[in-house]
Coordinates of C-alpha atoms in Angstrom, one line a residue:
Chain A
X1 CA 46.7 -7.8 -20.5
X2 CA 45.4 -5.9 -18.1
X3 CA 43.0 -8.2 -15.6
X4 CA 39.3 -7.0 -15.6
X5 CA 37.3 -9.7 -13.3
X6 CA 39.1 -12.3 -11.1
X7 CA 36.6 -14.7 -9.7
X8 CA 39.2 -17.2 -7.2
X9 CA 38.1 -20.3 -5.5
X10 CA 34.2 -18.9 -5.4
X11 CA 31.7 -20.8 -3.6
X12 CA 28.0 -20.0 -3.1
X13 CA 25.6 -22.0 -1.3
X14 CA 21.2 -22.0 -1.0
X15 CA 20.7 -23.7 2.2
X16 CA 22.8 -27.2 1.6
X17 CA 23.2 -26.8 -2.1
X18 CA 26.0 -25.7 -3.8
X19 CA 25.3 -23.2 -6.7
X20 CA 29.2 -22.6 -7.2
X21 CA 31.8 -24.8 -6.7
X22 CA 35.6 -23.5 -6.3
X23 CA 35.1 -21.6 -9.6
X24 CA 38.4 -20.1 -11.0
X25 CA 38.3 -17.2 -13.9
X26 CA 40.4 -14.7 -14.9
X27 CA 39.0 -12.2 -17.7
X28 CA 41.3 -8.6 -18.9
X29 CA 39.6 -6.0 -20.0
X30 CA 38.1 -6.3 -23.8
X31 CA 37.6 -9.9 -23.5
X32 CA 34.1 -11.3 -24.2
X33 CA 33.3 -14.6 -22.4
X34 CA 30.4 -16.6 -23.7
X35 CA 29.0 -18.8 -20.4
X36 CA 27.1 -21.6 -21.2
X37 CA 25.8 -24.9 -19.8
X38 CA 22.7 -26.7 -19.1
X39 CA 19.8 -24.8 -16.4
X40 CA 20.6 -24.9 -13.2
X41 CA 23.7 -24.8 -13.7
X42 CA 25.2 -21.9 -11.8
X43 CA 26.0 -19.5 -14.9
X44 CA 23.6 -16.6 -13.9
X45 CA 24.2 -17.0 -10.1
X46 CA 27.9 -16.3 -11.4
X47 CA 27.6 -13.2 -13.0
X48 CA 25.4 -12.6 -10.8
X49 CA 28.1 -12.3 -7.9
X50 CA 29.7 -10.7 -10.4
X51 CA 27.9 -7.3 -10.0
X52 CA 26.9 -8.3 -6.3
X53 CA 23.7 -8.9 -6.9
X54 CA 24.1 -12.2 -4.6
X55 CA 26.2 -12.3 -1.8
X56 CA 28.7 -15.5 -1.2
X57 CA 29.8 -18.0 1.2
X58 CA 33.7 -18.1 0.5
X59 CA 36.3 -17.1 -2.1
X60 CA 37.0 -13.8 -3.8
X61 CA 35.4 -11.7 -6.4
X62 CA 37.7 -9.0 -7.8
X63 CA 36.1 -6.6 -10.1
X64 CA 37.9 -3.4 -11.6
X65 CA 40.2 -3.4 -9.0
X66 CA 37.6 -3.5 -6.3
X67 CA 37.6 -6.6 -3.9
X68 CA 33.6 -7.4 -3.5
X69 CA 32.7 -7.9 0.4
X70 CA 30.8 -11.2 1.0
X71 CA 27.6 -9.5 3.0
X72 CA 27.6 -7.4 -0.1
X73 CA 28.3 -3.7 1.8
X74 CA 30.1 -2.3 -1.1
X75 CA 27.6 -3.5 -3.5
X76 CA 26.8 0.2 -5.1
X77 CA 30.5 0.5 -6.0
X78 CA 30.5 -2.2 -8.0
X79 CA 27.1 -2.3 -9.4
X80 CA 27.9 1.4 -10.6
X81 CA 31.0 -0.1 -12.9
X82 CA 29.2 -2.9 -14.0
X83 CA 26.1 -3.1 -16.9
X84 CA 23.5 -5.9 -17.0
X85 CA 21.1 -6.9 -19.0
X86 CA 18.4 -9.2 -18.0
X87 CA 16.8 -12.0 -19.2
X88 CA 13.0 -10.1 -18.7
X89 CA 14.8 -6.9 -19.7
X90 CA 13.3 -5.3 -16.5
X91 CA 12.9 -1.8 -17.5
X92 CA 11.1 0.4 -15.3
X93 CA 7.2 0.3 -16.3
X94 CA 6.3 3.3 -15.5
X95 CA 8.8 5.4 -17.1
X96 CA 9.6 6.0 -20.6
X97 CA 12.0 4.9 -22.7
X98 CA 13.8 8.1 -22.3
X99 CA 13.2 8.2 -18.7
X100 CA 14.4 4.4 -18.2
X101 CA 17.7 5.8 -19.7
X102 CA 18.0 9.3 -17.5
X103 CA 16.8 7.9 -14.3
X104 CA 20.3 6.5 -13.3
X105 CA 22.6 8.9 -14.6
X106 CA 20.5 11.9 -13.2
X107 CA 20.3 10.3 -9.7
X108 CA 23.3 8.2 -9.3
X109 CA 26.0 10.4 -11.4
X110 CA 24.2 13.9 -10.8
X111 CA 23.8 14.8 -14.4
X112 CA 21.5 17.4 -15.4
X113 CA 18.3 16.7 -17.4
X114 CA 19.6 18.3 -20.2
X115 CA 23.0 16.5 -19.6
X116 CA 21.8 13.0 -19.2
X117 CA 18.8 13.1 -22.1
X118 CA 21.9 13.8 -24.6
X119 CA 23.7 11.1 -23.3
X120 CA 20.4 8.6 -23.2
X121 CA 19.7 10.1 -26.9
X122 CA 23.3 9.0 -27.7
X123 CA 23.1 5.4 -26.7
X124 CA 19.4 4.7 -28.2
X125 CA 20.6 6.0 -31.7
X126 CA 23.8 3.4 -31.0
X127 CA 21.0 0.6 -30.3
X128 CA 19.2 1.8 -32.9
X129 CA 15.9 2.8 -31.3
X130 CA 16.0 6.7 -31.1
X131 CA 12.2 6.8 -32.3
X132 CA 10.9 5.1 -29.6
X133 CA 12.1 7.3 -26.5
X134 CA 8.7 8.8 -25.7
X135 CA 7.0 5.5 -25.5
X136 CA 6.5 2.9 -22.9
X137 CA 8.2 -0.5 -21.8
X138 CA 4.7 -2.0 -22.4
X139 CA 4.4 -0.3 -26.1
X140 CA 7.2 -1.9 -27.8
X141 CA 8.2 -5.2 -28.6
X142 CA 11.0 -8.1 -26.6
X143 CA 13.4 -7.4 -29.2
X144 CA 12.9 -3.5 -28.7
X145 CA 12.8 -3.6 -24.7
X146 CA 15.8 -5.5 -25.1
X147 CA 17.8 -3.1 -26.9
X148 CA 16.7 0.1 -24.6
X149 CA 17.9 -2.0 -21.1
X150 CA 21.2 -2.2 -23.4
X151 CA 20.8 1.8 -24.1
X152 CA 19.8 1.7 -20.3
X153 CA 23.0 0.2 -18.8
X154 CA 25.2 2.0 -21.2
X155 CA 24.2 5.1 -20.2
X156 CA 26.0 4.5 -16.8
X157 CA 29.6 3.8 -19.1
X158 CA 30.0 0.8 -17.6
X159 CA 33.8 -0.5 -17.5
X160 CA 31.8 -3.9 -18.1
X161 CA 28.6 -5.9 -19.3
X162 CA 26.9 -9.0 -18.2
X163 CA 24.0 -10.2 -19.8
X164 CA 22.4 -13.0 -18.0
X165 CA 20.5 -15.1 -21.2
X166 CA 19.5 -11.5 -22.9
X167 CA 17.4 -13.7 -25.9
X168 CA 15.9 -16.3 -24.1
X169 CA 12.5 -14.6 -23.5
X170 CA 12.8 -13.0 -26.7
X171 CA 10.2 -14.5 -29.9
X172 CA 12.9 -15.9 -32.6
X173 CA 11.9 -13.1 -35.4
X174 CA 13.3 -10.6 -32.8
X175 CA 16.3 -12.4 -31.5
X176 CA 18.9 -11.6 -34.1
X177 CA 18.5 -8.1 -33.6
X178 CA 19.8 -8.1 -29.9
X179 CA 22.2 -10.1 -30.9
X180 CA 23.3 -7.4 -33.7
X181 CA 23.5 -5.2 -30.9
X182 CA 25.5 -7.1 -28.3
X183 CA 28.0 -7.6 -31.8
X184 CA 28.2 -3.7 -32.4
X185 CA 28.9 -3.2 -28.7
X186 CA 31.7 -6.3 -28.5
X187 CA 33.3 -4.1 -31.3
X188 CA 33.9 -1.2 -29.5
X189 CA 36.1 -2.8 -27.0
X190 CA 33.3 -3.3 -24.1
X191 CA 34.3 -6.2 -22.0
X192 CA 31.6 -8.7 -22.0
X193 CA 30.3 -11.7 -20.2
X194 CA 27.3 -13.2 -21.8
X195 CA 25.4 -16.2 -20.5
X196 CA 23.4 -17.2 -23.8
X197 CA 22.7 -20.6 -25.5
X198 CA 23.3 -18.7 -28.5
X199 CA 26.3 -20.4 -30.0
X200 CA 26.2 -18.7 -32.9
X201 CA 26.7 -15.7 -31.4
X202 CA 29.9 -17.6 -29.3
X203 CA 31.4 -18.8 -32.3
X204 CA 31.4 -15.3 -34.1
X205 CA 32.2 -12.4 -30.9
X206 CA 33.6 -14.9 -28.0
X207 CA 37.5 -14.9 -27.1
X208 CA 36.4 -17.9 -25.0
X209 CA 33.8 -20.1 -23.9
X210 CA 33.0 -20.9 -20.4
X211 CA 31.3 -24.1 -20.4
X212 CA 29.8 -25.3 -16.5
X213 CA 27.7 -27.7 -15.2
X214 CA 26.5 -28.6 -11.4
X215 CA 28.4 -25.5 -10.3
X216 CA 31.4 -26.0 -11.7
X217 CA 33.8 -24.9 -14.7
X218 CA 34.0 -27.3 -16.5
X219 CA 35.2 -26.7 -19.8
X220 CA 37.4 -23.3 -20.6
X221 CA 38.2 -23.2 -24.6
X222 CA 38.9 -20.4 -27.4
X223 CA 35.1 -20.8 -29.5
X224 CA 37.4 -22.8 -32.1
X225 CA 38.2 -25.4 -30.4
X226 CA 35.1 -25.4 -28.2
X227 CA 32.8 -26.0 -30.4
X228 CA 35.3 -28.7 -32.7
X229 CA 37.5 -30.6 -30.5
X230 CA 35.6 -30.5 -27.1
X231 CA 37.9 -32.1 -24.3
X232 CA 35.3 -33.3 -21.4
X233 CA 32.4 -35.6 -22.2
X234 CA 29.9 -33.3 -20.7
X235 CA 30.7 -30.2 -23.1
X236 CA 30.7 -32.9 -25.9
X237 CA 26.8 -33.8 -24.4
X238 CA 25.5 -30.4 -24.0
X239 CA 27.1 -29.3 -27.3
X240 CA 25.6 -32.1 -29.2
X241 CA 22.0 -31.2 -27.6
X242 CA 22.5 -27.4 -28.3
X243 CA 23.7 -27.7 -31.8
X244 CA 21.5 -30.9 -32.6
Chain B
X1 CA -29.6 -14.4 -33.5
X2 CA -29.1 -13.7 -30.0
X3 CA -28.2 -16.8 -27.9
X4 CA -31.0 -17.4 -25.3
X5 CA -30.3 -16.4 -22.1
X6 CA -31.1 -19.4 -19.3
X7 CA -32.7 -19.0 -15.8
X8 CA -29.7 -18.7 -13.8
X9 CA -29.6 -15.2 -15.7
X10 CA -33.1 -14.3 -14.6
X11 CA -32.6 -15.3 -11.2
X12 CA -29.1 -13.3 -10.8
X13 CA -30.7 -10.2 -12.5
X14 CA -33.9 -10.3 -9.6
X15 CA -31.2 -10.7 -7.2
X16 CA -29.0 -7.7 -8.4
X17 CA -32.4 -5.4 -8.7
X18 CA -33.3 -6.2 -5.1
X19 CA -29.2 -5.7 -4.0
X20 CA -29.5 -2.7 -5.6
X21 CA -32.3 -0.9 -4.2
X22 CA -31.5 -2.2 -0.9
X23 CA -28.0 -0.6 -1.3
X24 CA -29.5 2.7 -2.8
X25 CA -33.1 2.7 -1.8
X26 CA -32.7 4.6 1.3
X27 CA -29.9 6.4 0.6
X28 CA -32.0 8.1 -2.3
X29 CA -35.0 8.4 0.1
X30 CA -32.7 10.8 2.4
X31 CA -31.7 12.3 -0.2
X32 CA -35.4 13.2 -1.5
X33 CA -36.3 13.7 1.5
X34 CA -33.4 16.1 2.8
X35 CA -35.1 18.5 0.3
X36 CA -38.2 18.5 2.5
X37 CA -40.3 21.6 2.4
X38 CA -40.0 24.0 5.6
X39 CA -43.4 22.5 6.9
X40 CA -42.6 19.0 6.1
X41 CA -41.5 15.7 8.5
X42 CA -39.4 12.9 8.7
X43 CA -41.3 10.9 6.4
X44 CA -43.2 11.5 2.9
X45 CA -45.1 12.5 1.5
X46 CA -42.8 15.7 0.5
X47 CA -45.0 19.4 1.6
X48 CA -43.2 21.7 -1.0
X49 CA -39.3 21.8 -2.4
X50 CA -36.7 23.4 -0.7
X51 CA -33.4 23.6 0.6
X52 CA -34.6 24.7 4.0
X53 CA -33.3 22.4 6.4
X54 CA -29.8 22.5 4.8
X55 CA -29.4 26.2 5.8
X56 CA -31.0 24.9 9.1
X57 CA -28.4 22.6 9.6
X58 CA -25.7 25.5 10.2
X59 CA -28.4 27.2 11.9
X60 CA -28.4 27.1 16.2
X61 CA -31.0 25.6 16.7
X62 CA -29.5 22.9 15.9
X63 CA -29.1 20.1 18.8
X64 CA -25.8 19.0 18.1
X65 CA -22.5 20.2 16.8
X66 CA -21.9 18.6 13.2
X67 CA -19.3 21.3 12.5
X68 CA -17.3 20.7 14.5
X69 CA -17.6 17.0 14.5
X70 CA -17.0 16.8 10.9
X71 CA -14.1 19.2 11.2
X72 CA -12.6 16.3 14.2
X73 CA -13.4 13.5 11.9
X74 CA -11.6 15.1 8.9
X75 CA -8.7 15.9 10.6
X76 CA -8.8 12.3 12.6
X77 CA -9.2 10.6 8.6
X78 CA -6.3 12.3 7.4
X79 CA -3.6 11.3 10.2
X80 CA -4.9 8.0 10.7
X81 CA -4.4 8.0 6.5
X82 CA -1.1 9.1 6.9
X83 CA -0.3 6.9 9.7
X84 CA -1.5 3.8 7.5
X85 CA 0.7 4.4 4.3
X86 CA 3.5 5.4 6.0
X87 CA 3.2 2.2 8.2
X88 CA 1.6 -0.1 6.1
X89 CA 4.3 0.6 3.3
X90 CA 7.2 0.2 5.6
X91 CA 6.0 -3.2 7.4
X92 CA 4.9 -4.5 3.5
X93 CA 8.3 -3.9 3.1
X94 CA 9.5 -5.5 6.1
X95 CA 7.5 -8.9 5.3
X96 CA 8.9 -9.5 2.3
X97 CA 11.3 -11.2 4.0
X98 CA 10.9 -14.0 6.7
X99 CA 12.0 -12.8 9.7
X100 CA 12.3 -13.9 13.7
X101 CA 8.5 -14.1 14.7
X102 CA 7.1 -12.7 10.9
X103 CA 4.3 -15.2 11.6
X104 CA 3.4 -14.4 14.9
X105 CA 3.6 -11.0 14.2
X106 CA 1.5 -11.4 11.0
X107 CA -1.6 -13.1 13.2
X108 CA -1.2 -10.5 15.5
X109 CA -1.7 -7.4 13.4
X110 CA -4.5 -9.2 11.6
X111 CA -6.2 -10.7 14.6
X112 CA -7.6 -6.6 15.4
X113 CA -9.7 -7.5 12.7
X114 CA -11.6 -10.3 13.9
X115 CA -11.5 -9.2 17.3
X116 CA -15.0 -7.4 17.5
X117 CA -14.9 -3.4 17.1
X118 CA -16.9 -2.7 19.9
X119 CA -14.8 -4.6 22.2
X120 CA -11.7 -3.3 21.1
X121 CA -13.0 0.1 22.1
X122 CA -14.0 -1.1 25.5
X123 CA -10.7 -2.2 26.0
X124 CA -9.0 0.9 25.1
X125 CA -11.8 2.8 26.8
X126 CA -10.7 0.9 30.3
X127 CA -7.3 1.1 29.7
X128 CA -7.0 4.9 29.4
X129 CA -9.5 4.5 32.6
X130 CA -7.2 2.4 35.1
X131 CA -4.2 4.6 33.6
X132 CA -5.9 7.5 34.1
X133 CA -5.3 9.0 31.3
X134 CA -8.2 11.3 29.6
X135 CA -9.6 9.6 26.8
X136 CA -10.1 12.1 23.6
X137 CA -10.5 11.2 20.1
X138 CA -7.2 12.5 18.7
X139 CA -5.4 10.1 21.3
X140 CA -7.1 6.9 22.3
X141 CA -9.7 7.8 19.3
X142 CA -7.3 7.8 16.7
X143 CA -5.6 4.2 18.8
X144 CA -8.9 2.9 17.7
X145 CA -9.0 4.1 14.5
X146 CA -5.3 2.5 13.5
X147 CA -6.0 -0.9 15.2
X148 CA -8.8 -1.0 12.1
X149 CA -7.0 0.8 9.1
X150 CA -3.6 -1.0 9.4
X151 CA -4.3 -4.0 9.2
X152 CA -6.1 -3.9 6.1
X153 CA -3.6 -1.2 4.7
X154 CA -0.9 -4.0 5.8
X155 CA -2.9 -7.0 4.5
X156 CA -3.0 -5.0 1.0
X157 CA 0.7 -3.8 1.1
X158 CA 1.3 -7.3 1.5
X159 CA -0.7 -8.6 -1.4
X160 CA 0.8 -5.3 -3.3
X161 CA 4.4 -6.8 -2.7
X162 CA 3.5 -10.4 -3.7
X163 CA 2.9 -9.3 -6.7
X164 CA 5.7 -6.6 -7.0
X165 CA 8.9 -8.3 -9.2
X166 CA 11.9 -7.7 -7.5
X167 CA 13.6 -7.7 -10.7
X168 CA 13.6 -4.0 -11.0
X169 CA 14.5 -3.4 -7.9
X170 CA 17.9 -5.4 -9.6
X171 CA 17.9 -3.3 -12.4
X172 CA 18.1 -0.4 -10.5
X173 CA 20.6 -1.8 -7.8
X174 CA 22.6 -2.4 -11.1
X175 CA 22.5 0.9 -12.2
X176 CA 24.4 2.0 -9.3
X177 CA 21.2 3.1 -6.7
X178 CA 21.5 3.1 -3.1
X179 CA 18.8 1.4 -1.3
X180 CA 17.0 4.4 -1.1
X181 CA 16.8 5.7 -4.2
X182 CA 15.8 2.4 -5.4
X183 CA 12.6 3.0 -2.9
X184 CA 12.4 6.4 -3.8
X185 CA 12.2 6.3 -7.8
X186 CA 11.5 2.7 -8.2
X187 CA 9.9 1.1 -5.6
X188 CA 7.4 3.6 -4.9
X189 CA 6.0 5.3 -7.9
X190 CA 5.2 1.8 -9.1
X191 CA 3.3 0.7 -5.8
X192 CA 1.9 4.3 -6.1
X193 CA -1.8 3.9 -7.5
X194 CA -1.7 1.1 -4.5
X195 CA -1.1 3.9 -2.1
X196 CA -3.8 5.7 -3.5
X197 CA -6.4 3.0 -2.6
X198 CA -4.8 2.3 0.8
X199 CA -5.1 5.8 1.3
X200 CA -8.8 6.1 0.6
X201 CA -9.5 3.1 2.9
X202 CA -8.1 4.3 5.4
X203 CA -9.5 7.8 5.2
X204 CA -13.2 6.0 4.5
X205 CA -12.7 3.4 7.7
X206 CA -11.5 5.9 10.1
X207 CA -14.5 8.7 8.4
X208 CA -17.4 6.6 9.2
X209 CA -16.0 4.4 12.0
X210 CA -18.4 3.8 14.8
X211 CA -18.4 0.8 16.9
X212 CA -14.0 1.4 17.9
X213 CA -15.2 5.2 18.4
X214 CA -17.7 4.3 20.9
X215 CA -16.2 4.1 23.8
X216 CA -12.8 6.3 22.7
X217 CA -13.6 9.3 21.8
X218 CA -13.6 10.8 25.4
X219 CA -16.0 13.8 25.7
X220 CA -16.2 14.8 22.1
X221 CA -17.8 13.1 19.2
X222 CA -16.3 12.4 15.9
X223 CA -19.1 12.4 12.9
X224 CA -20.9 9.1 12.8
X225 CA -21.2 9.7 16.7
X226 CA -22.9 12.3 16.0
X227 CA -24.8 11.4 13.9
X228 CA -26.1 8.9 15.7
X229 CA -26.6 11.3 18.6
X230 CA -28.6 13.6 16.6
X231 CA -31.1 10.3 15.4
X232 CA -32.2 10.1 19.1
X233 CA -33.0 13.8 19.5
X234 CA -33.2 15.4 16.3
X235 CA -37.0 15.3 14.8
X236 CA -36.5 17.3 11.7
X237 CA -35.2 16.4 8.4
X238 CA -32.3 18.3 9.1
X239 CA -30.7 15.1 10.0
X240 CA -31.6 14.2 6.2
X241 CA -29.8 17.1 5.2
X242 CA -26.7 16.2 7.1
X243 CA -26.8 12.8 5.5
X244 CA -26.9 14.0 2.1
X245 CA -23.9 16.0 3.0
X246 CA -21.8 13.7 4.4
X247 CA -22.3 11.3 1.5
X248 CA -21.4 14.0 -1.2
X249 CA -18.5 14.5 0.9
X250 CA -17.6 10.8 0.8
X251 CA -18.2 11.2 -2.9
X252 CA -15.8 13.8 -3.3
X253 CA -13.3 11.8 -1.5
X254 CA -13.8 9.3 -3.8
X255 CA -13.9 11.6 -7.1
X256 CA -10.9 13.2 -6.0
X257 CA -8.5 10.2 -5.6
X258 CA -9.9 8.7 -8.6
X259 CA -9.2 11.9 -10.4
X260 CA -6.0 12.1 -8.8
X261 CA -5.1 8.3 -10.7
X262 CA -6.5 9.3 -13.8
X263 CA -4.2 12.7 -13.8
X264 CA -1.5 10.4 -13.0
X265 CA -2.2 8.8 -16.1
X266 CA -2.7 11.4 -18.1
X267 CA 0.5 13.0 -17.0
X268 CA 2.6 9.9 -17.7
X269 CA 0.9 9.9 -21.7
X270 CA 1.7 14.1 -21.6
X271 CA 5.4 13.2 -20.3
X272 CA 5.7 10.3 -23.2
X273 CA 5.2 12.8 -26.1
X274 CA 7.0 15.8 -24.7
X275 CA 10.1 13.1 -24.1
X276 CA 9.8 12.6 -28.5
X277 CA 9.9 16.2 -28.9
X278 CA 12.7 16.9 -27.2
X279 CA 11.3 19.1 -25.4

């Protein structure tokens, strides 16, 4: 299978502490990783390199056949191959709905209005939200913010997604929607990375679970055997808190 | 029943009625008295209604030259605006990271503003004399004027970017913008009703800015200098007149950049419902 991400030996510092520890991970294209693990334990700062949004100390980030530069330089190259979803959705406030969705592929990929509203239009009817493209951020609710940054990143095709805890600052009424969405999108092939504490959502769309803690994979299993035969003692901990 | 109101309530209502006619008490009595009859003084009572001494004021008699020194105070407000967004936005952005000498540099900038006005203009006013260098208020004048507006447009660019969430700026860096365009169609049109109010303020320091003027301005007055000029030698109520202008025109100002936010406004609703219709 053809190899989407490879992440080899990473290693991220803040000041003296280590965010990343010599992580290792391979992902091909279609595969959706579920990353989980307790707070503070490095899984956004991963994905986060991911789409070079944070720069590194050492090790190699490879992502669709482009090697990302430590300092970051080629950042834009990757970032314009690579979707993400936030945890505070962080559309733009003072555009619409619609606008959120054109702004990128009008400035970044030189679409026409014309061209680009179509293709915004397209991917708000996938997220189901179509209705709600001449409103603002502030008019809607999590759930439906949620699903536009979705729309939003799509728009760009992205070769990937990351979505870095997409429900977390969602209320729980509104969660399962998202996650509807994120299922629709992992069955159209997308390659996904998903940090979540959703394990629900794990068991059901993961090929595998990343499980890390203090900066380090520790725990790499299909959702199967994950979540019933655990191997390390600290994915057996954090499962048993997670799933109660 | 209405709850009863206590005497903390009382006393803050005497003290807002004074505040208030202290703040618009005169102003409204130059006012009044601007429309002094063609006979009439400096003082009241008013002899007869007119709008004599407004005409008068573009008249020849007049002592001083208020065209022209509102014309050089307009013109000085509206670089010395520009000058303090352009600057003020691009050190904001500067400080929101920590850099070598970020504090030092901070206290410096700021410091202009403790430092008093009038000596800050006698500085720059014997500077430009042991250079030699002719002082005229579109050069060392308009000096003057920054050392006041940016630091406040930089102390609110800075309080701006506190509270600005970088988070979009991610968003947009992951939707493939360069740095730039993240500035450009981010960035900026959310800071943008901020730039607005640092504009005003610095049009509305430099405008009626008096004390860094003083000794700057070389041989040609800006407004308030001349105002104050005129106060020494002018015994009519034309200087009334020219008051009540110069504040409509600040109220203009005003009514114009707050019309300008509430178009902005209004064209962000219009754009929301055209966007549904497809239009």
């Amino acid at each position: 299978m053809e190899t989407c991400i490879n992440l080899n030996d990473l290693n991220k510092w803040f000041g003296s502490f280590q965010v990343l520890d010599s992580i290792n991970l391979s992902i091909s294209t279609a595969e959706k990783v579920v990353i989980c693990g307790p707070s503070g334990s490095g899984k956004s700062t991963l994905i986060r390199c991911v789409n070079a949004l944070e720069p590194f100390q050492s090790g190699s980030v490879n992502v669709c056949g482009i090697s990302v530069e430590k300092n970051g330089r080629n950042a834009t190259d990757i970032q314009r191959r690579v979707g993400m979803v936030f945890q505070q959705f962080n559309l733009f406030p003072h555009l619409s709905v619609l606008k959120n969705c054109t702004l990128a592929p009008c400035r970044v990929l030189g679409l026409s209005d014309d061209e680009a509203g179509a293709k915004a239009m397209h991917y708000l009817e996938r997220v189901r939200i179509p209705e709600q493209a001449s409103k603002y951020p502030a008019d809607l609710s999590g759930g439906q913010q949620q699903r536009v940054a979705i729309a939003r990143a799509l728009t760009m095709e992205p070769e990937l997604m990351l979505f870095d805890e997409p429900t977390s600052a969602l209320d729980p009424e509104v969660v399962t929607e998202v996650l509807d969405t994120m299922v629709d999108l992992a069955e159209t092939g997308m390659t996904m990375i998903c940090v979540t504490h959703e394990m629900g959502f794990a068991k059901q769309v993961a090929d595998r679970v990343v499980f890390m803690d203090e900066g380090k994979i520790i725990e790499i299993a299909t959702p199967e055997k994950f979540f019933s035969e655990p191997t390390h003692e600290r994915t057996q901990f954090f499962l048993s808190r997670v799933l109660g | 029943m209405r709850e009863r109101r206590g005497k903390e309530f009382y006393v803050l209502a005497i003290f807002f009625t004074v505040f208030v006619i202290f703040l618009y008490g005169p102003v409204s009595a130059i006012l009044i008295l601007s429309f002094q009859g063609p006979n009439g003084g400096l003082t009241f009572p008013m002899n007869g209604v007119s709008i004599h001494w407004f005409f008068a004021l573009f008249g020849e008699q007049l002592v001083g030259d208020f065209k022209a020194a509102f014309l050089r105070s307009l013109q000085l407000g509206l670089v010395v605006m520009v000058v303090t967004i352009f600057v003020s936005v691009l050190t904001g952005l500067a400080f929101r990271k920590k850099f070598f000498g970020s504090t030092f540099l901070f206290y410096t900038t700021v410091s202009s503003l403790i430092v008093p006005s009038i000596l800050v203009s006698l500085g720059i006013g014997l500077l430009y004399n042991l250079m030699e260098w002719e002082a005229a208020w579109y050069s060392s004048g308009m000096g003057a004027h920054l050392t006041w507006t940016l630091p406040f447009g930089f102390l609110i660019m800075i309080a701006v970017f506190n509270r600005f969430d970088r988070s979009y700026e991610e968003a947009a860096k992951d939707l493939g913008a360069s740095n730039w365009q993240t500035i450009r169609y981010v960035v900026l049109p959310i800071i943008a009703p901020s730039l607005i109010g640092v504009a005003l303020f610095g049009f509305t320091l430099s405008y009626d800015e008096f004390a860094r003027t003083l000794m700057t301005s070389g041989v040609k007055n800006t407004l308030p200098l001349e105002i104050f000029g005129m106060t020494t030698n002018v015994t009519t109520p034309t200087l009334y007149a020219l008051g009540t202008l110069t504040t409509i025109f600040s109220l203009v100002v005003i009514l114009t950049a707050m019309g300008i936010v509430f178009y902005m406004q209004k064209r962000r609703e219009r754009f929301g419902t055209d966007a549904g219709k497809g239009v």
